[in-house]
mmCIF file of C-alpha atoms in Angstrom:
data_model
loop_
_atom_site.group_PDB
_atom_site.id
_atom_site.type_symbol
_atom_site.label_atom_id
_atom_site.label_comp_id
_atom_site.label_asym_id
_atom_site.label_seq_id
_atom_site.Cartn_x
_atom_site.Cartn_y
_atom_site.Cartn_z
ATOM 1 C CA MET A 1 21.820 3.928 -23.546
ATOM 2 C CA LEU A 2 21.310 6.240 -20.577
ATOM 3 C CA VAL A 3 23.994 8.665 -21.791
ATOM 4 C CA TRP A 4 22.637 8.600 -25.319
ATOM 5 C CA GLY A 5 19.116 9.146 -24.018
ATOM 6 C CA LEU A 6 20.231 12.126 -21.956
ATOM 7 C CA LEU A 7 22.113 13.677 -24.886
ATOM 8 C CA VAL A 8 19.252 13.304 -27.361
ATOM 9 C CA ALA A 9 16.844 14.682 -24.793
ATOM 10 C CA ALA A 10 19.197 17.638 -24.390
ATOM 11 C CA ALA A 11 19.168 18.153 -28.169
ATOM 12 C CA ASN A 12 15.499 19.087 -27.872
ATOM 13 C CA LEU A 13 15.785 21.627 -25.046
ATOM 14 C CA ARG A 14 16.603 24.696 -27.200
ATOM 15 C CA ALA A 15 16.098 24.014 -30.928
ATOM 16 C CA SER A 16 12.350 24.639 -30.940
ATOM 17 C CA LEU A 17 13.005 28.055 -29.351
ATOM 18 C CA THR A 18 16.133 29.331 -31.123
ATOM 19 C CA GLY A 19 14.598 28.911 -34.579
ATOM 20 C CA VAL A 20 12.025 31.591 -33.779
ATOM 21 C CA GLY A 21 14.318 34.643 -33.805
ATOM 22 C CA PRO A 22 15.326 34.577 -37.497
ATOM 23 C CA LEU A 23 11.650 34.189 -38.467
ATOM 24 C CA LEU A 24 10.209 37.073 -36.417
ATOM 25 C CA ASP A 25 9.832 39.348 -39.415
ATOM 26 C CA GLN A 26 7.858 36.690 -41.284
ATOM 27 C CA VAL A 27 5.722 35.964 -38.237
ATOM 28 C CA GLN A 28 5.003 39.675 -37.810
ATOM 29 C CA ALA A 29 4.122 40.118 -41.487
ATOM 30 C CA ASP A 30 1.747 37.115 -41.539
ATOM 31 C CA LEU A 31 0.027 37.622 -38.175
ATOM 32 C CA GLY A 32 0.354 41.413 -37.675
ATOM 33 C CA LEU A 33 1.892 41.159 -34.200
ATOM 34 C CA THR A 34 3.622 44.056 -32.418
ATOM 35 C CA PRO A 35 7.278 43.785 -31.298
ATOM 36 C CA ALA A 36 6.205 43.404 -27.646
ATOM 37 C CA VAL A 37 3.864 40.533 -28.509
ATOM 38 C CA LEU A 38 6.568 38.961 -30.655
ATOM 39 C CA GLY A 39 8.831 39.003 -27.605
ATOM 40 C CA LEU A 40 6.289 36.793 -25.842
ATOM 41 C CA LEU A 41 7.095 33.937 -28.239
ATOM 42 C CA ASN A 42 10.307 33.317 -26.307
ATOM 43 C CA THR A 43 9.039 34.766 -23.016
ATOM 44 C CA LEU A 44 6.133 32.309 -22.672
ATOM 45 C CA PRO A 45 8.448 29.296 -22.415
ATOM 46 C CA LEU A 46 10.488 31.102 -19.793
ATOM 47 C CA LEU A 47 7.355 31.764 -17.775
ATOM 48 C CA ALA A 48 6.537 28.058 -18.050
ATOM 49 C CA PHE A 49 10.057 27.287 -16.810
ATOM 50 C CA ALA A 50 9.538 29.586 -13.838
ATOM 51 C CA ALA A 51 6.099 28.182 -12.970
ATOM 52 C CA LEU A 52 6.826 24.489 -13.360
ATOM 53 C CA SER A 53 10.422 24.123 -12.152
ATOM 54 C CA PRO A 54 9.603 24.193 -8.403
ATOM 55 C CA MET A 55 7.092 21.364 -8.944
ATOM 56 C CA VAL A 56 9.500 19.008 -10.694
ATOM 57 C CA PRO A 57 11.218 17.533 -7.574
ATOM 58 C CA ARG A 58 7.856 16.543 -6.029
ATOM 59 C CA LEU A 59 6.583 15.158 -9.335
ATOM 60 C CA ALA A 60 9.820 13.188 -9.814
ATOM 61 C CA ALA A 61 9.549 11.780 -6.296
ATOM 62 C CA ARG A 62 6.024 10.609 -7.063
ATOM 63 C CA TRP A 63 6.394 9.302 -10.624
ATOM 64 C CA GLY A 64 10.136 8.689 -10.956
ATOM 65 C CA SER A 65 12.616 10.861 -12.853
ATOM 66 C CA GLU A 66 12.768 8.582 -15.882
ATOM 67 C CA ARG A 67 8.991 8.460 -16.368
ATOM 68 C CA LEU A 68 8.602 12.163 -15.754
ATOM 69 C CA LEU A 69 11.285 13.021 -18.342
ATOM 70 C CA GLY A 70 9.603 10.685 -20.839
ATOM 71 C CA GLY A 71 6.257 12.424 -20.286
ATOM 72 C CA ALA A 72 7.941 15.814 -20.722
ATOM 73 C CA LEU A 73 9.363 14.735 -24.084
ATOM 74 C CA VAL A 74 5.875 13.682 -25.215
ATOM 75 C CA VAL A 75 4.445 17.076 -24.167
ATOM 76 C CA LEU A 76 7.258 18.801 -26.047
ATOM 77 C CA THR A 77 6.502 16.782 -29.169
ATOM 78 C CA LEU A 78 2.808 17.638 -28.892
ATOM 79 C CA GLY A 79 3.646 21.333 -28.496
ATOM 80 C CA ILE A 80 5.680 21.348 -31.702
ATOM 81 C CA ALA A 81 2.786 19.701 -33.541
ATOM 82 C CA VAL A 82 0.265 22.244 -32.218
ATOM 83 C CA ARG A 83 2.552 25.152 -33.128
ATOM 84 C CA TRP A 84 2.755 23.823 -36.681
ATOM 85 C CA THR A 85 -0.940 24.674 -37.221
ATOM 86 C CA PRO A 86 -1.291 27.940 -39.218
ATOM 87 C CA SER A 87 -2.914 30.196 -36.595
ATOM 88 C CA THR A 88 -1.984 32.638 -33.845
ATOM 89 C CA VAL A 89 -3.676 30.460 -31.226
ATOM 90 C CA GLY A 90 -1.730 27.388 -32.372
ATOM 91 C CA LEU A 91 1.501 29.365 -32.345
ATOM 92 C CA PHE A 92 1.140 30.508 -28.730
ATOM 93 C CA ALA A 93 -0.552 27.358 -27.377
ATOM 94 C CA GLY A 94 2.141 25.171 -28.892
ATOM 95 C CA THR A 95 4.823 27.464 -27.489
ATOM 96 C CA MET A 96 3.379 27.036 -23.981
ATOM 97 C CA LEU A 97 3.403 23.217 -24.299
ATOM 98 C CA ILE A 98 6.952 23.355 -25.584
ATOM 99 C CA GLY A 99 7.929 25.446 -22.566
ATOM 100 C CA ALA A 100 6.297 22.978 -20.195
ATOM 101 C CA GLY A 101 8.204 20.032 -21.677
ATOM 102 C CA ILE A 102 11.499 21.871 -21.652
ATOM 103 C CA ALA A 103 10.987 23.077 -18.077
ATOM 104 C CA VAL A 104 10.907 19.516 -16.773
ATOM 105 C CA GLY A 105 13.951 18.484 -18.834
ATOM 106 C CA ASN A 106 15.903 21.520 -17.622
ATOM 107 C CA VAL A 107 15.500 20.473 -13.989
ATOM 108 C CA LEU A 108 15.862 16.726 -14.382
ATOM 109 C CA LEU A 109 19.028 16.500 -16.497
ATOM 110 C CA PRO A 110 21.401 18.071 -13.923
ATOM 111 C CA SER A 111 19.921 15.879 -11.185
ATOM 112 C CA LEU A 112 20.161 12.683 -13.231
ATOM 113 C CA ILE A 113 23.783 13.445 -14.052
ATOM 114 C CA LYS A 114 24.551 14.127 -10.378
ATOM 115 C CA ARG A 115 22.765 10.898 -9.376
ATOM 116 C CA ASP A 116 24.185 8.479 -11.944
ATOM 117 C CA PHE A 117 27.561 10.095 -12.729
ATOM 118 C CA PRO A 118 28.605 11.927 -9.534
ATOM 119 C CA THR A 119 32.281 11.986 -10.472
ATOM 120 C CA LYS A 120 31.720 13.272 -14.006
ATOM 121 C CA VAL A 121 29.358 16.200 -13.455
ATOM 122 C CA GLY A 122 31.492 18.745 -15.295
ATOM 123 C CA LEU A 123 32.221 16.469 -18.270
ATOM 124 C CA LEU A 124 28.655 15.304 -18.870
ATOM 125 C CA THR A 125 27.203 18.758 -18.209
ATOM 126 C CA SER A 126 29.514 20.119 -20.905
ATOM 127 C CA ALA A 127 28.529 17.246 -23.228
ATOM 128 C CA TYR A 128 24.799 17.828 -22.946
ATOM 129 C CA ALA A 129 25.230 21.613 -23.101
ATOM 130 C CA THR A 130 27.307 21.179 -26.283
ATOM 131 C CA VAL A 131 24.675 18.982 -27.918
ATOM 132 C CA MET A 132 21.906 21.318 -26.797
ATOM 133 C CA GLY A 133 23.783 24.365 -28.120
ATOM 134 C CA GLY A 134 24.880 22.692 -31.333
ATOM 135 C CA VAL A 135 21.365 21.662 -32.361
ATOM 136 C CA ALA A 136 20.082 25.079 -31.326
ATOM 137 C CA ALA A 137 22.670 26.695 -33.557
ATOM 138 C CA VAL A 138 21.599 24.552 -36.517
ATOM 139 C CA ALA A 139 17.964 25.514 -35.835
ATOM 140 C CA SER A 140 18.864 29.210 -36.053
ATOM 141 C CA GLY A 141 20.901 28.815 -39.221
ATOM 142 C CA VAL A 142 18.440 26.748 -41.229
ATOM 143 C CA ALA A 143 15.218 28.495 -40.114
ATOM 144 C CA VAL A 144 15.060 31.050 -42.905
ATOM 145 C CA PRO A 145 16.287 28.736 -45.707
ATOM 146 C CA ILE A 146 13.665 26.118 -44.769
ATOM 147 C CA SER A 147 10.929 28.768 -44.631
ATOM 148 C CA GLU A 148 11.850 29.863 -48.147
ATOM 149 C CA VAL A 149 11.684 26.439 -49.797
ATOM 150 C CA ALA A 150 9.343 24.286 -47.705
ATOM 151 C CA PRO A 151 5.540 24.192 -48.113
ATOM 152 C CA GLY A 152 4.010 26.134 -45.253
ATOM 153 C CA GLY A 153 6.906 28.586 -44.964
ATOM 154 C CA TRP A 154 7.843 29.550 -41.431
ATOM 155 C CA TYR A 155 5.241 27.177 -39.960
ATOM 156 C CA THR A 156 7.167 24.240 -41.413
ATOM 157 C CA ALA A 157 10.503 25.742 -40.365
ATOM 158 C CA LEU A 158 9.262 25.645 -36.771
ATOM 159 C CA GLY A 159 7.404 22.329 -37.056
ATOM 160 C CA CYS A 160 10.166 20.220 -38.605
ATOM 161 C CA TRP A 161 11.815 19.804 -35.192
ATOM 162 C CA ILE A 162 9.102 17.342 -34.286
ATOM 163 C CA LEU A 163 11.360 14.681 -35.853
ATOM 164 C CA THR A 164 14.152 15.118 -33.303
ATOM 165 C CA ALA A 165 11.547 15.155 -30.487
ATOM 166 C CA LEU A 166 10.077 11.855 -31.664
ATOM 167 C CA VAL A 167 13.577 10.340 -31.756
ATOM 168 C CA ALA A 168 14.142 11.446 -28.176
ATOM 169 C CA VAL A 169 10.871 9.868 -27.058
ATOM 170 C CA LEU A 170 11.717 6.547 -28.705
ATOM 171 C CA LEU A 171 15.274 6.513 -27.365
ATOM 172 C CA TRP A 172 14.083 7.260 -23.831
ATOM 173 C CA LEU A 173 11.462 4.476 -23.723
ATOM 174 C CA PRO A 174 13.932 1.817 -22.440
ATOM 175 C CA GLN A 175 14.727 4.050 -19.450
ATOM 176 C CA MET A 176 11.037 4.414 -18.639
ATOM 177 C CA ARG A 177 10.555 0.609 -18.717
ATOM 178 C CA THR A 178 13.532 -0.088 -16.459
ATOM 179 C CA ALA A 179 12.947 2.798 -14.025
ATOM 180 C CA PRO A 180 12.581 1.784 -10.365
ATOM 181 C CA PRO A 181 9.103 2.186 -8.872
ATOM 182 C CA ALA A 182 8.557 5.594 -7.310
ATOM 183 C CA SER A 183 7.745 3.899 -4.009
ATOM 184 C CA ARG A 184 11.334 2.661 -3.828
ATOM 185 C CA ALA A 185 12.748 6.164 -4.168
ATOM 186 C CA VAL A 186 14.785 7.486 -1.315
ATOM 187 C CA ARG A 187 13.371 10.650 0.142
ATOM 188 C CA GLY A 188 15.911 13.406 -0.309
ATOM 189 C CA PRO A 189 17.001 15.785 2.484
ATOM 190 C CA HIS A 190 16.178 19.047 0.726
ATOM 191 C CA GLN A 191 13.447 21.512 0.131
ATOM 192 C CA LEU A 192 14.259 24.391 -2.162
ATOM 193 C CA PRO A 193 17.160 26.229 -0.439
ATOM 194 C CA TRP A 194 15.504 29.621 -0.065
ATOM 195 C CA ARG A 195 17.644 30.580 2.973
ATOM 196 C CA SER A 196 20.996 30.030 1.257
ATOM 197 C CA GLY A 197 22.838 33.099 -0.008
ATOM 198 C CA LEU A 198 24.938 30.878 -2.257
ATOM 199 C CA ALA A 199 21.779 29.356 -3.781
ATOM 200 C CA TRP A 200 20.514 32.868 -4.529
ATOM 201 C CA ALA A 201 23.836 33.706 -6.185
ATOM 202 C CA VAL A 202 23.592 30.573 -8.360
ATOM 203 C CA THR A 203 20.026 31.513 -9.172
ATOM 204 C CA ALA A 204 20.995 35.055 -10.150
ATOM 205 C CA PHE A 205 23.835 33.758 -12.340
ATOM 206 C CA MET A 206 21.462 31.284 -14.029
ATOM 207 C CA GLY A 207 18.847 33.985 -14.550
ATOM 208 C CA LEU A 208 21.143 36.661 -15.922
ATOM 209 C CA GLN A 209 22.931 34.387 -18.353
ATOM 210 C CA SER A 210 19.586 32.992 -19.505
ATOM 211 C CA LEU A 211 18.207 36.513 -19.906
ATOM 212 C CA GLY A 212 21.169 37.271 -22.176
ATOM 213 C CA PHE A 213 20.752 34.085 -24.206
ATOM 214 C CA TYR A 214 17.066 34.522 -24.882
ATOM 215 C CA VAL A 215 17.399 38.207 -25.749
ATOM 216 C CA VAL A 216 20.142 37.323 -28.220
ATOM 217 C CA VAL A 217 18.293 34.453 -29.893
ATOM 218 C CA THR A 218 15.090 36.522 -30.047
ATOM 219 C CA TRP A 219 16.327 39.958 -31.093
ATOM 220 C CA LEU A 220 19.912 39.730 -32.415
ATOM 221 C CA PRO A 221 18.722 38.980 -36.000
ATOM 222 C CA GLN A 222 16.488 42.068 -35.893
ATOM 223 C CA VAL A 223 19.356 44.216 -34.611
ATOM 224 C CA PHE A 224 21.482 43.012 -37.492
ATOM 225 C CA GLN A 225 18.743 43.471 -40.086
ATOM 226 C CA ASP A 226 18.162 47.067 -38.997
ATOM 227 C CA ASN A 227 21.844 47.659 -39.653
ATOM 228 C CA GLY A 228 21.519 46.595 -43.275
ATOM 229 C CA ILE A 229 22.013 42.806 -43.075
ATOM 230 C CA SER A 230 19.622 40.469 -44.897
ATOM 231 C CA ALA A 231 17.287 38.170 -42.996
ATOM 232 C CA ALA A 232 19.105 35.034 -44.141
ATOM 233 C CA SER A 233 22.524 36.494 -43.231
ATOM 234 C CA ALA A 234 21.190 37.580 -39.828
ATOM 235 C CA GLY A 235 20.073 33.992 -39.242
ATOM 236 C CA TRP A 236 23.500 32.688 -40.061
ATOM 237 C CA LEU A 237 25.074 35.260 -37.750
ATOM 238 C CA LEU A 238 22.895 33.873 -34.990
ATOM 239 C CA PHE A 239 24.149 30.438 -36.035
ATOM 240 C CA LEU A 240 27.717 31.762 -35.749
ATOM 241 C CA PHE A 241 27.016 33.008 -32.222
ATOM 242 C CA GLN A 242 25.746 29.599 -31.174
ATOM 243 C CA ALA A 243 28.407 27.654 -33.068
ATOM 244 C CA VAL A 244 31.126 29.599 -31.264
ATOM 245 C CA ALA A 245 29.265 29.009 -28.003
ATOM 246 C CA VAL A 246 29.311 25.252 -28.679
ATOM 247 C CA LEU A 247 33.033 25.244 -29.363
ATOM 248 C CA THR A 248 33.660 27.277 -26.209
ATOM 249 C CA SER A 249 31.569 24.902 -24.110
ATOM 250 C CA LEU A 250 33.898 22.041 -25.138
ATOM 251 C CA ALA A 251 36.774 23.746 -23.382
ATOM 252 C CA VAL A 252 34.965 24.299 -20.109
ATOM 253 C CA PRO A 253 35.482 20.803 -18.570
ATOM 254 C CA GLY A 254 39.275 21.192 -18.803
ATOM 255 C CA ALA A 255 39.050 24.608 -17.185
ATOM 256 C CA LEU A 256 36.863 23.221 -14.412
ATOM 257 C CA ARG A 257 39.393 20.499 -13.650
ATOM 258 C CA TRP A 258 42.250 22.964 -13.655
ATOM 259 C CA ALA A 259 40.657 25.618 -11.462
ATOM 260 C CA GLY A 260 40.300 25.270 -7.696
ATOM 261 C CA ASP A 261 36.963 27.024 -7.942
ATOM 262 C CA GLN A 262 34.975 28.661 -10.720
ATOM 263 C CA ARG A 263 34.936 32.306 -9.594
ATOM 264 C CA ALA A 264 37.639 33.608 -11.942
ATOM 265 C CA LEU A 265 36.334 31.622 -14.915
ATOM 266 C CA ALA A 266 32.747 32.761 -14.366
ATOM 267 C CA THR A 267 33.835 36.394 -13.919
ATOM 268 C CA ILE A 268 35.969 36.455 -17.063
ATOM 269 C CA CYS A 269 33.243 34.834 -19.181
ATOM 270 C CA SER A 270 30.622 37.271 -17.878
ATOM 271 C CA ALA A 271 32.917 40.204 -18.651
ATOM 272 C CA ILE A 272 33.290 38.910 -22.200
ATOM 273 C CA MET A 273 29.474 39.041 -22.538
ATOM 274 C CA LEU A 274 29.589 42.643 -21.335
ATOM 275 C CA LEU A 275 32.198 43.427 -23.980
ATOM 276 C CA GLY A 276 29.996 41.936 -26.698
ATOM 277 C CA TYR A 277 26.999 44.074 -25.739
ATOM 278 C CA LEU A 278 29.159 47.198 -25.525
ATOM 279 C CA GLY A 279 30.466 46.399 -28.999
ATOM 280 C CA LEU A 280 26.972 46.136 -30.442
ATOM 281 C CA LEU A 281 26.150 49.438 -28.802
ATOM 282 C CA VAL A 282 29.098 51.468 -30.094
ATOM 283 C CA ALA A 283 30.029 49.645 -33.367
ATOM 284 C CA PRO A 284 27.030 47.599 -34.590
ATOM 285 C CA SER A 285 28.489 47.324 -38.109
ATOM 286 C CA LEU A 286 31.040 44.793 -36.797
ATOM 287 C CA ALA A 287 28.321 42.154 -36.582
ATOM 288 C CA VAL A 288 30.587 39.135 -37.156
ATOM 289 C CA LEU A 289 33.026 40.180 -34.457
ATOM 290 C CA TRP A 290 30.348 40.749 -31.814
ATOM 291 C CA SER A 291 28.603 37.489 -32.686
ATOM 292 C CA ILE A 292 31.889 35.692 -31.994
ATOM 293 C CA VAL A 293 32.530 37.584 -28.755
ATOM 294 C CA LEU A 294 29.051 36.886 -27.453
ATOM 295 C CA GLY A 295 29.449 33.243 -28.378
ATOM 296 C CA LEU A 296 32.734 32.989 -26.525
ATOM 297 C CA GLY A 297 31.219 34.281 -23.326
ATOM 298 C CA GLY A 298 27.759 32.774 -23.725
ATOM 299 C CA GLY A 299 28.832 29.194 -24.330
ATOM 300 C CA ALA A 300 31.017 29.121 -21.217
ATOM 301 C CA CYS A 301 28.417 30.871 -19.063
ATOM 302 C CA LEU A 302 25.725 28.361 -20.011
ATOM 303 C CA VAL A 303 27.901 25.383 -19.062
ATOM 304 C CA LEU A 304 28.952 27.048 -15.837
ATOM 305 C CA ALA A 305 25.338 27.845 -14.881
ATOM 306 C CA LEU A 306 24.335 24.217 -15.453
ATOM 307 C CA ALA A 307 27.463 22.828 -13.750
ATOM 308 C CA PHE A 308 26.846 25.017 -10.679
ATOM 309 C CA LEU A 309 23.573 23.131 -10.111
ATOM 310 C CA GLY A 310 25.542 19.965 -9.411
ATOM 311 C CA MET A 311 28.817 21.402 -8.104
ATOM 312 C CA ARG A 312 27.198 23.589 -5.476
ATOM 313 C CA ALA A 313 24.963 20.711 -4.235
ATOM 314 C CA GLN A 314 25.871 17.984 -1.727
ATOM 315 C CA ASP A 315 24.003 15.164 -3.500
ATOM 316 C CA ALA A 316 21.450 14.390 -6.212
ATOM 317 C CA ALA A 317 18.519 15.503 -4.086
ATOM 318 C CA GLY A 318 20.263 18.779 -3.326
ATOM 319 C CA ALA A 319 21.054 19.213 -7.023
ATOM 320 C CA GLY A 320 17.389 18.722 -7.841
ATOM 321 C CA ALA A 321 16.306 21.254 -5.211
ATOM 322 C CA LEU A 322 18.915 23.821 -6.288
ATOM 323 C CA SER A 323 18.068 23.225 -9.930
ATOM 324 C CA ALA A 324 14.369 23.800 -9.287
ATOM 325 C CA MET A 325 15.030 27.008 -7.389
ATOM 326 C CA ALA A 326 17.616 28.395 -9.802
ATOM 327 C CA GLN A 327 15.515 27.628 -12.855
ATOM 328 C CA SER A 328 12.230 28.857 -11.429
ATOM 329 C CA ILE A 329 13.452 32.247 -10.206
ATOM 330 C CA GLY A 330 16.226 32.428 -12.783
ATOM 331 C CA TYR A 331 13.914 31.896 -15.757
ATOM 332 C CA LEU A 332 11.362 34.289 -14.289
ATOM 333 C CA LEU A 333 14.151 36.876 -14.411
ATOM 334 C CA ALA A 334 15.106 35.751 -17.912
ATOM 335 C CA ALA A 335 11.487 36.084 -19.067
ATOM 336 C CA VAL A 336 11.719 39.829 -18.484
ATOM 337 C CA GLY A 337 14.505 40.119 -21.037
ATOM 338 C CA PRO A 338 12.906 39.704 -24.471
ATOM 339 C CA VAL A 339 9.826 41.721 -23.524
ATOM 340 C CA VAL A 340 11.774 44.623 -21.950
ATOM 341 C CA PHE A 341 14.203 44.559 -24.873
ATOM 342 C CA GLY A 342 11.305 44.835 -27.328
ATOM 343 C CA LEU A 343 9.540 47.527 -25.285
ATOM 344 C CA LEU A 344 12.674 49.635 -25.033
ATOM 345 C CA HIS A 345 13.106 49.355 -28.791
ATOM 346 C CA THR A 346 9.509 50.440 -29.355
ATOM 347 C CA VAL A 347 9.714 53.399 -26.942
ATOM 348 C CA SER A 348 13.146 54.601 -28.048
ATOM 349 C CA SER A 349 12.765 53.773 -31.746
ATOM 350 C CA GLY A 350 16.271 52.347 -31.770
ATOM 351 C CA TRP A 351 18.569 49.730 -30.308
ATOM 352 C CA GLN A 352 20.728 51.924 -28.039
ATOM 353 C CA ALA A 353 18.469 51.735 -24.981
ATOM 354 C CA PRO A 354 17.864 47.949 -25.258
ATOM 355 C CA LEU A 355 21.603 47.289 -25.645
ATOM 356 C CA ALA A 356 22.394 49.534 -22.683
ATOM 357 C CA PHE A 357 19.931 47.408 -20.665
ATOM 358 C CA MET A 358 21.897 44.287 -21.659
ATOM 359 C CA CYS A 359 25.178 45.940 -20.570
ATOM 360 C CA VAL A 360 23.678 46.507 -17.114
ATOM 361 C CA ALA A 361 22.513 42.843 -16.951
ATOM 362 C CA ALA A 362 25.967 41.576 -17.966
ATOM 363 C CA ALA A 363 27.631 43.793 -15.368
ATOM 364 C CA GLY A 364 25.341 42.355 -12.720
ATOM 365 C CA GLN A 365 26.188 38.837 -13.822
ATOM 366 C CA THR A 366 29.908 39.620 -13.522
ATOM 367 C CA VAL A 367 29.417 40.684 -9.901
ATOM 368 C CA VAL A 368 27.245 37.674 -8.991
ATOM 369 C CA SER A 369 29.758 35.216 -10.448
ATOM 370 C CA LEU A 370 32.206 36.091 -7.641
ATOM 371 C CA VAL A 371 29.858 34.411 -5.204
ATOM 372 C CA ALA A 372 28.292 31.672 -7.330
ATOM 373 C CA GLY A 373 31.626 30.111 -8.292
ATOM 374 C CA ARG A 374 32.545 28.589 -4.973
ATOM 375 C CA GLY A 375 31.079 26.692 -1.994
ATOM 376 C CA THR A 376 28.317 24.179 -1.245
ATOM 377 C CA VAL A 377 24.687 24.705 -0.379
ATOM 378 C CA ARG A 378 24.411 22.904 2.955
ATOM 379 C CA SER A 379 21.441 20.909 4.109
ATOM 380 C CA ALA A 380 21.522 22.925 7.326
ATOM 381 C CA GLU A 381 20.460 25.934 5.286
ATOM 382 C CA VAL A 382 17.148 24.183 4.498
ATOM 383 C CA ARG A 383 14.309 24.295 7.004
ATOM 384 C CA GLU A 384 12.845 20.785 6.743
ATOM 385 C CA PRO A 385 13.408 17.570 4.866
ATOM 386 C CA ASP A 386 11.144 16.997 1.909
ATOM 387 C CA ARG A 387 10.768 14.635 -0.947
ATOM 388 C CA ALA A 388 13.172 15.359 -3.789
ATOM 389 C CA LEU A 389 14.122 13.786 -7.070
ATOM 390 C CA SER A 390 13.863 10.034 -6.963
ATOM 391 C CA VAL A 391 17.098 8.168 -6.372
ATOM 392 C CA PRO A 392 17.221 4.369 -6.594
ATOM 393 C CA GLU A 393 18.266 2.564 -3.461
ATOM 394 C CA SER A 394 21.195 1.103 -5.314
ATOM 395 C CA ALA A 395 22.468 4.465 -6.540
ATOM 396 C CA PRO A 396 25.960 5.341 -5.212
ATOM 397 C CA SER A 397 26.172 8.068 -2.616
ATOM 398 C CA PRO A 398 28.346 11.147 -3.242
ATOM 399 C CA GLU A 399 30.923 9.764 -0.771
ATOM 400 C CA HIS A 400 31.468 6.772 -3.069
#
């Protein structure tokens, strides 16, 4: 039940965001928003990730990880409901609530996996990343078809994901009832590891791959449409990108077991992302090819970024602290992506400058991966002990 609960929770961490990109033209036509403002639809959740992630370890220590994740799923469900209302205010207010719910889930899932399955971090990280990416891919592919046939149009296409959120809430209720009291939680040995160079490398890797993902899911359909592809076909090309990413993520656990460290794997996958952006820049008509290439690199980079949160940490508390740091600063960096991409398009009246920006970001990720793929963030690199994610007294230590 714990594994199923984690997987269904993961299924809700991207779908309500990735369905937005294929509908941007409809949103713009109905609400009269500029490209820069449209970029905020996927930037607002990232800002919520950045603002809330550092608070999650303290909140989990006070309320318990299980209860906090359950509350986050409720907030996510409420956000989808609010965004379903036909207004600009509802659209942006609901998006902020969705971002708040996802922010908590993003931090808690790697720590829960490290705590309860310390010997299967790579496998379960790949499993939840695959589920998360698979549902996100479906959300991208069906967004336009649902908007064309359902009452309410694009509002319903975004709001229908309330069903999967409700399922996640119901499936997680048993974990909330059986969670140990917060007072029994062991105080972890870590504050956020601001002094660790390795932690900063993991943070940069997380941020740059997230920047790429959210730029792609926000703007790739528009890039394709401006090159003569229909809105529905552009949505399915975004689905193709994410479907390939899901298949790629399935191969990552085997590669993690085979490799002594993850530097070569992370570098190769980052370089593949760079190749995809270069391809869109010089030969945008080969849309199918570049969707596949970006999916090959993006799926592996996502799993690696999530796996680094557990692999680079000494224990569950360290994983929670590293996760909070990497996702706060990393998503703040990622939040720049969709807005800058949209602004560059507006200023340059084309896609060459935005795609060149993504090439620079991918090159930076390739360099950072050489550091982020090896080592452990030591407790000695942290100034003082602090309360971290709650760990039951009976939970096995990493040495076990």
